[in-house]
Each structure stands twice: as structure tokens, then as C-alpha cells.
Coordinates of C-alpha atoms and ligand atoms in Angstrom, one line a residue:
M127 CA -30.8 41.4 -1.6
T128 CA -27.1 41.2 -2.5
K129 CA -24.5 40.4 0.1
K130 CA -25.3 39.3 3.7
L131 CA -24.3 41.6 6.5
V132 CA -22.2 40.0 9.2
A133 CA -21.7 42.3 12.2
G134 CA -19.7 41.5 15.3
N135 CA -21.0 42.9 18.6
W136 CA -18.0 42.9 20.9
K137 CA -20.1 43.9 23.9
L138 CA -18.0 44.8 27.0
N139 CA -14.8 43.1 25.8
G140 CA -11.5 44.1 24.4
S141 CA -8.2 45.9 25.2
L142 CA -5.9 47.8 23.0
A143 CA -3.6 44.8 22.7
A144 CA -6.4 42.2 22.2
N145 CA -8.2 44.4 19.6
A146 CA -5.0 44.8 17.6
E147 CA -4.5 41.1 17.4
L148 CA -8.1 40.3 16.5
V149 CA -8.4 43.0 13.9
A150 CA -5.1 42.1 12.3
D151 CA -6.4 38.6 11.8
I152 CA -9.9 39.7 10.5
A153 CA -9.4 42.8 8.4
S154 CA -7.0 41.4 5.8
A155 CA -8.8 38.1 5.4
P156 CA -10.4 37.6 2.0
E157 CA -13.8 36.4 3.3
V158 CA -14.7 39.7 4.9
A159 CA -14.8 41.2 1.4
L160 CA -17.3 38.6 0.3
V161 CA -20.0 39.9 2.7
D162 CA -20.8 43.3 4.2
C163 CA -18.8 43.0 7.4
A164 CA -18.7 45.2 10.5
V165 CA -17.5 45.2 14.1
C166 CA -19.4 47.1 16.8
V167 CA -16.9 48.0 19.5
P168 CA -16.8 49.8 22.8
Y169 CA -16.6 53.6 22.5
P170 CA -12.9 54.0 23.8
Y171 CA -11.7 51.8 21.0
L172 CA -13.3 53.7 18.1
A173 CA -10.2 55.7 17.2
Q174 CA -8.0 52.6 17.3
L175 CA -10.4 50.7 15.1
Q176 CA -10.9 53.6 12.8
A177 CA -7.2 53.6 12.1
M178 CA -6.9 49.8 11.8
L179 CA -10.0 49.4 9.5
D180 CA -9.2 52.3 7.2
G181 CA -8.9 50.9 3.6
T182 CA -10.2 47.4 4.6
A183 CA -13.5 45.7 3.9
V184 CA -14.6 45.8 7.5
A185 CA -16.9 48.7 8.6
L186 CA -17.0 50.2 12.0
G187 CA -19.9 50.4 14.4
A188 CA -20.8 51.3 18.0
Q189 CA -23.1 49.5 20.4
N190 CA -25.2 52.3 21.7
V191 CA -25.9 56.0 21.0
S192 CA -27.5 58.9 22.8
E193 CA -31.0 60.0 21.7
F194 CA -29.7 63.5 22.3
A195 CA -27.5 65.6 19.9
R196 CA -25.6 67.6 22.6
G197 CA -26.0 69.3 25.9
A198 CA -26.0 68.4 29.6
Y199 CA -26.3 64.6 29.4
T200 CA -23.3 63.4 31.4
G201 CA -21.9 60.1 30.1
E202 CA -23.8 60.1 26.8
V203 CA -22.2 59.8 23.3
S204 CA -23.9 61.4 20.3
A205 CA -24.4 60.0 16.8
S206 CA -22.4 62.9 15.3
M207 CA -19.5 62.0 17.6
L208 CA -19.7 58.4 16.3
A209 CA -19.8 59.6 12.7
E210 CA -16.5 61.6 13.3
F211 CA -14.8 58.2 14.0
A212 CA -16.1 56.8 10.7
C213 CA -18.8 54.7 12.3
C214 CA -21.3 53.4 9.7
Y215 CA -23.5 51.4 12.1
V216 CA -24.8 51.6 15.6
I217 CA -26.7 49.0 17.5
V218 CA -29.8 50.3 19.2
G219 CA -32.2 48.6 21.6
H220 CA -30.0 45.5 22.3
S221 CA -31.9 43.3 24.8
E222 CA -29.1 43.8 27.3
R223 CA -29.7 47.5 27.2
R224 CA -33.4 47.1 27.5
A225 CA -33.1 44.6 30.4
L226 CA -30.1 45.9 32.3
F227 CA -30.3 49.7 31.5
A228 CA -34.1 50.1 31.3
E229 CA -34.2 51.3 27.7
Q230 CA -37.7 51.8 26.6
D231 CA -39.3 51.0 23.3
E232 CA -39.8 54.7 22.2
Q233 CA -36.3 55.6 23.4
V234 CA -35.0 53.0 21.0
G235 CA -36.9 54.7 18.2
R236 CA -35.4 58.1 19.2
K237 CA -31.9 56.6 19.2
A238 CA -32.5 55.1 15.7
A239 CA -33.7 58.6 14.6
A240 CA -30.6 60.2 16.1
A241 CA -28.3 57.7 14.3
L242 CA -30.0 58.3 10.9
A243 CA -29.8 62.1 11.3
A244 CA -26.0 61.7 11.6
G245 CA -25.8 59.4 8.6
L246 CA -25.4 56.2 10.5
T247 CA -27.3 53.0 10.0
P248 CA -29.1 51.9 13.2
V249 CA -29.2 48.2 13.8
V250 CA -32.5 48.0 15.7
C251 CA -32.7 44.9 17.9
V252 CA -35.9 43.2 18.7
G253 CA -36.7 39.9 20.4
E254 CA -38.7 38.1 23.0
T255 CA -37.9 36.5 26.3
L256 CA -38.4 32.8 26.9
E257 CA -41.5 33.5 29.0
E258 CA -43.0 35.6 26.2
R259 CA -42.3 32.8 23.7
D260 CA -43.8 30.2 26.0
A261 CA -46.9 32.4 26.4
G262 CA -47.3 32.6 22.6
L263 CA -46.5 36.3 22.5
V264 CA -43.5 36.4 20.1
M265 CA -45.0 38.6 17.3
Q266 CA -47.0 40.7 19.8
V267 CA -43.8 41.7 21.6
I268 CA -41.8 42.3 18.4
G269 CA -44.7 44.2 16.9
R270 CA -44.8 46.4 20.0
Q271 CA -41.0 47.0 19.7
L272 CA -41.3 47.8 16.0
D273 CA -44.4 50.0 16.4
A274 CA -42.5 52.1 18.9
V275 CA -39.7 52.7 16.3
G276 CA -42.4 53.3 13.7
S277 CA -43.9 56.0 15.9
V278 CA -40.7 58.0 15.7
L279 CA -39.4 57.2 12.1
D280 CA -41.4 57.9 9.0
A281 CA -41.7 55.4 6.1
N282 CA -38.6 56.7 4.4
A283 CA -36.4 56.6 7.5
L284 CA -37.7 53.1 8.3
S285 CA -36.3 52.0 4.9
R286 CA -32.8 52.9 6.0
I287 CA -32.6 50.8 9.2
V288 CA -31.3 47.3 9.7
V289 CA -33.4 45.0 12.0
A290 CA -31.8 42.3 14.1
Y291 CA -34.0 39.6 15.5
E292 CA -32.3 38.4 18.7
P293 CA -34.4 36.1 20.9
V294 CA -33.3 36.9 24.5
W295 CA -33.1 33.2 25.4
A296 CA -30.7 32.5 22.5
I297 CA -28.2 35.2 23.4
G298 CA -25.0 33.9 25.0
S299 CA -26.8 30.7 25.9
G300 CA -25.3 28.4 23.2
R301 CA -28.9 27.6 22.2
S302 CA -29.6 29.2 18.9
A303 CA -33.2 29.5 17.7
S304 CA -34.0 26.8 15.1
V305 CA -34.1 27.8 11.4
A306 CA -37.8 27.4 11.4
Q307 CA -38.3 29.7 14.4
V308 CA -36.0 32.3 12.8
V309 CA -37.8 32.1 9.4
E310 CA -41.2 32.5 11.1
V311 CA -40.2 35.6 13.0
H312 CA -38.3 37.1 10.0
E313 CA -41.4 36.7 7.9
G314 CA -43.4 38.5 10.6
I315 CA -40.9 41.3 10.7
R316 CA -40.9 41.5 6.9
A317 CA -44.7 41.8 6.9
W318 CA -44.4 44.6 9.4
L319 CA -41.8 46.4 7.2
V320 CA -44.1 46.0 4.1
R321 CA -46.9 47.7 6.0
H322 CA -44.7 50.6 7.3
C323 CA -41.7 51.2 5.0
E324 CA -41.4 53.1 1.7
A325 CA -38.9 50.5 0.4
P326 CA -39.2 47.4 2.6
A327 CA -37.3 45.0 0.3
G328 CA -34.1 46.8 1.0
V329 CA -34.2 46.5 4.7
R330 CA -32.0 43.7 6.0
I331 CA -33.2 41.4 8.8
L332 CA -30.3 39.9 10.7
Y333 CA -30.5 37.0 13.2
G334 CA -28.5 37.1 16.4
G335 CA -28.2 34.6 19.3
S336 CA -25.5 31.9 19.6
V337 CA -24.5 32.1 15.9
K338 CA -21.4 29.9 15.7
P339 CA -19.4 28.4 12.8
D340 CA -21.3 25.1 13.1
N341 CA -24.8 26.6 12.8
A342 CA -24.1 29.7 10.6
A343 CA -24.5 27.9 7.2
E344 CA -28.0 26.5 8.0
L345 CA -29.2 29.9 9.3
F346 CA -27.8 31.9 6.4
A347 CA -29.2 29.3 3.9
A348 CA -32.6 30.7 4.7
A349 CA -33.5 33.4 2.2
E350 CA -35.3 35.3 5.0
V351 CA -32.0 35.7 6.9
D352 CA -30.0 38.7 5.5
G353 CA -27.1 38.2 7.9
G354 CA -26.1 37.9 11.5
L355 CA -25.3 39.8 14.6
I356 CA -22.6 37.9 16.3
G357 CA -21.6 38.2 20.0
G358 CA -19.2 35.7 21.5
A359 CA -18.0 34.2 18.2
S360 CA -17.0 37.7 16.9
L361 CA -14.2 37.8 19.5
V362 CA -12.4 34.8 18.0
A363 CA -11.0 35.6 14.6
R364 CA -11.2 32.0 13.3
D365 CA -14.9 31.7 14.3
F366 CA -15.9 35.1 13.0
L367 CA -14.2 34.4 9.6
A368 CA -15.9 31.0 9.4
I369 CA -19.2 32.7 9.9
C370 CA -18.4 35.3 7.2
R371 CA -17.5 32.4 4.9
A372 CA -20.8 30.7 5.6
A373 CA -22.6 33.9 4.8
A374 CA -20.6 34.5 1.7
I375 CA -21.5 31.1 0.3
Q376 CA -25.2 31.9 0.8
S377 CA -25.1 35.4 -0.6
Ligands
LIG148 P1 -24.0 35.7 21.2 O1 -23.7 35.5 19.8 O2 -22.9 35.6 22.1 O3 -25.2 34.8 21.6 O4 -24.6 37.2 21.3 C1 -25.6 37.6 20.4 C2 -25.8 39.0 20.6 O5 -26.3 39.5 21.6 C3 -25.3 39.9 19.5 O6 -25.8 41.2 19.6

């Protein structure tokens, strides 16, 4: 594995003015070129970001995509539409979409397939709730989530995804998983990839959940962690760049 991937997930945040300020600070900073860097933004800002990121080292991504290519699906956005705005990545199956918008395991697989068909890299999110962790079900839950994606994607397609391990209890809580917990789950995900992918070594496994400047270095120091999916800290240029620096040092 070469460079780590650091992707910001802006979630439901931003405005034309705030984005312009944030991206001006991030896109020209030298540290973003030392990692593979992306920002996943709300749909209405794709055109703004496409223009601002053109010629920079920061790639563009979205936070969701329709499983459908076209047709009577009011409110949906297709992968080919995202590709038209130079999106390289799209997050699928984020736990907030699973929990708040009732996204199902198989649907996440179909969204990943739609992304790949349009030339985008899906960032497939998996992770357990605190209740599931306390019940000792971590790898069972993640195995189920991955199996559903594997039931839609073949071994070749599975080699072209990114996996993000995001324990639900660590998201937005200020309580990151420990390095040992992350390494254990990433090893389990890697073992699943080895069983199901044509080229498992090339699949990046990111960690997400309260990654901040003060814990990024220890998380990225683990060889099993190929990068991070960053929520809150991706909205603060200084913090996001500090996380990119931490990833660059460990690449
Ligand atoms: P926080 O970094 O805010 O915990 O969010 C993580 C996340 O959900 C990224 O997708």
C-alpha cells in the first residue's frame, strides 16, 4: 500500500461561502499532496467544488448515490450524474443512512455496484453499534454487512472498493475506538477480503469515528489502517490538514 487515503465527510454541513473559505485553505496546502485526499460534500455543492478542486491534489466525492441508473425515482441522484461533476468517490452505507434512512445491507451492495458501473470508487461503510459490541457481535455484524455487498459484487468488483470501518458508537462522540480495537476489526475485514476479492491487498480499509489531530498519528501508525474517513474535523481546515500530515508521515 502506498499513500494513505484521507477523506472528509462533510455530512449535512456547508454553504457556498463557508465551502469557499474551507477549500481555499485546504486545496493549496502542501500536505494534501502527500496523501490521497478527498472531500465528500452535499450534492448541491458538487459544481462549486468541482471548479475549486480542479487542478488540485484533492479529489471530489459524494455521500450517497442511488442504486438506480435513471427513471421515476424522485429525489434520487445517479452515479453517472456524480461522475459528470468529476466525483471520484462516493460513500455508501454510512451508519447514519442505515439507521436514519433505513438503508438495508443488500441495498448498500447495489449502491456500490452502481458507483463502480459509473467509474466511481465506493467507500463502503461498515460498523457495529455499542450494543452489538457489548454482545460480542462485532465481526458477525461486519461479516453480515460485507457478505451483503459480496452478494452483489463479484471478486473483481470487490477489489475496486474502499472499506471504511466506522463503529457507530465512535462517530461524533469524541470517543475514538482504541488502536487495538481498530486493528482487530481491520484484520477481520482483511481476512474477509482475502476470501472474497480477486486482489485483496489493493483494497484500502479506512477507520472513521472521532479521528482528530491528537489521535490521528497513533491510528495511522498501524499498518492495518490505510487511511481515515473524517467527519467533524474535516470541517476545520487546520484540523483536517493536521490529520493529513499525520497520515503522510505514516505512509
Ligand atoms: P466524526 O469524525 O465526526 O466522528 O464522524 C465520522 C464519520 O461518520 C465519517 O463518515
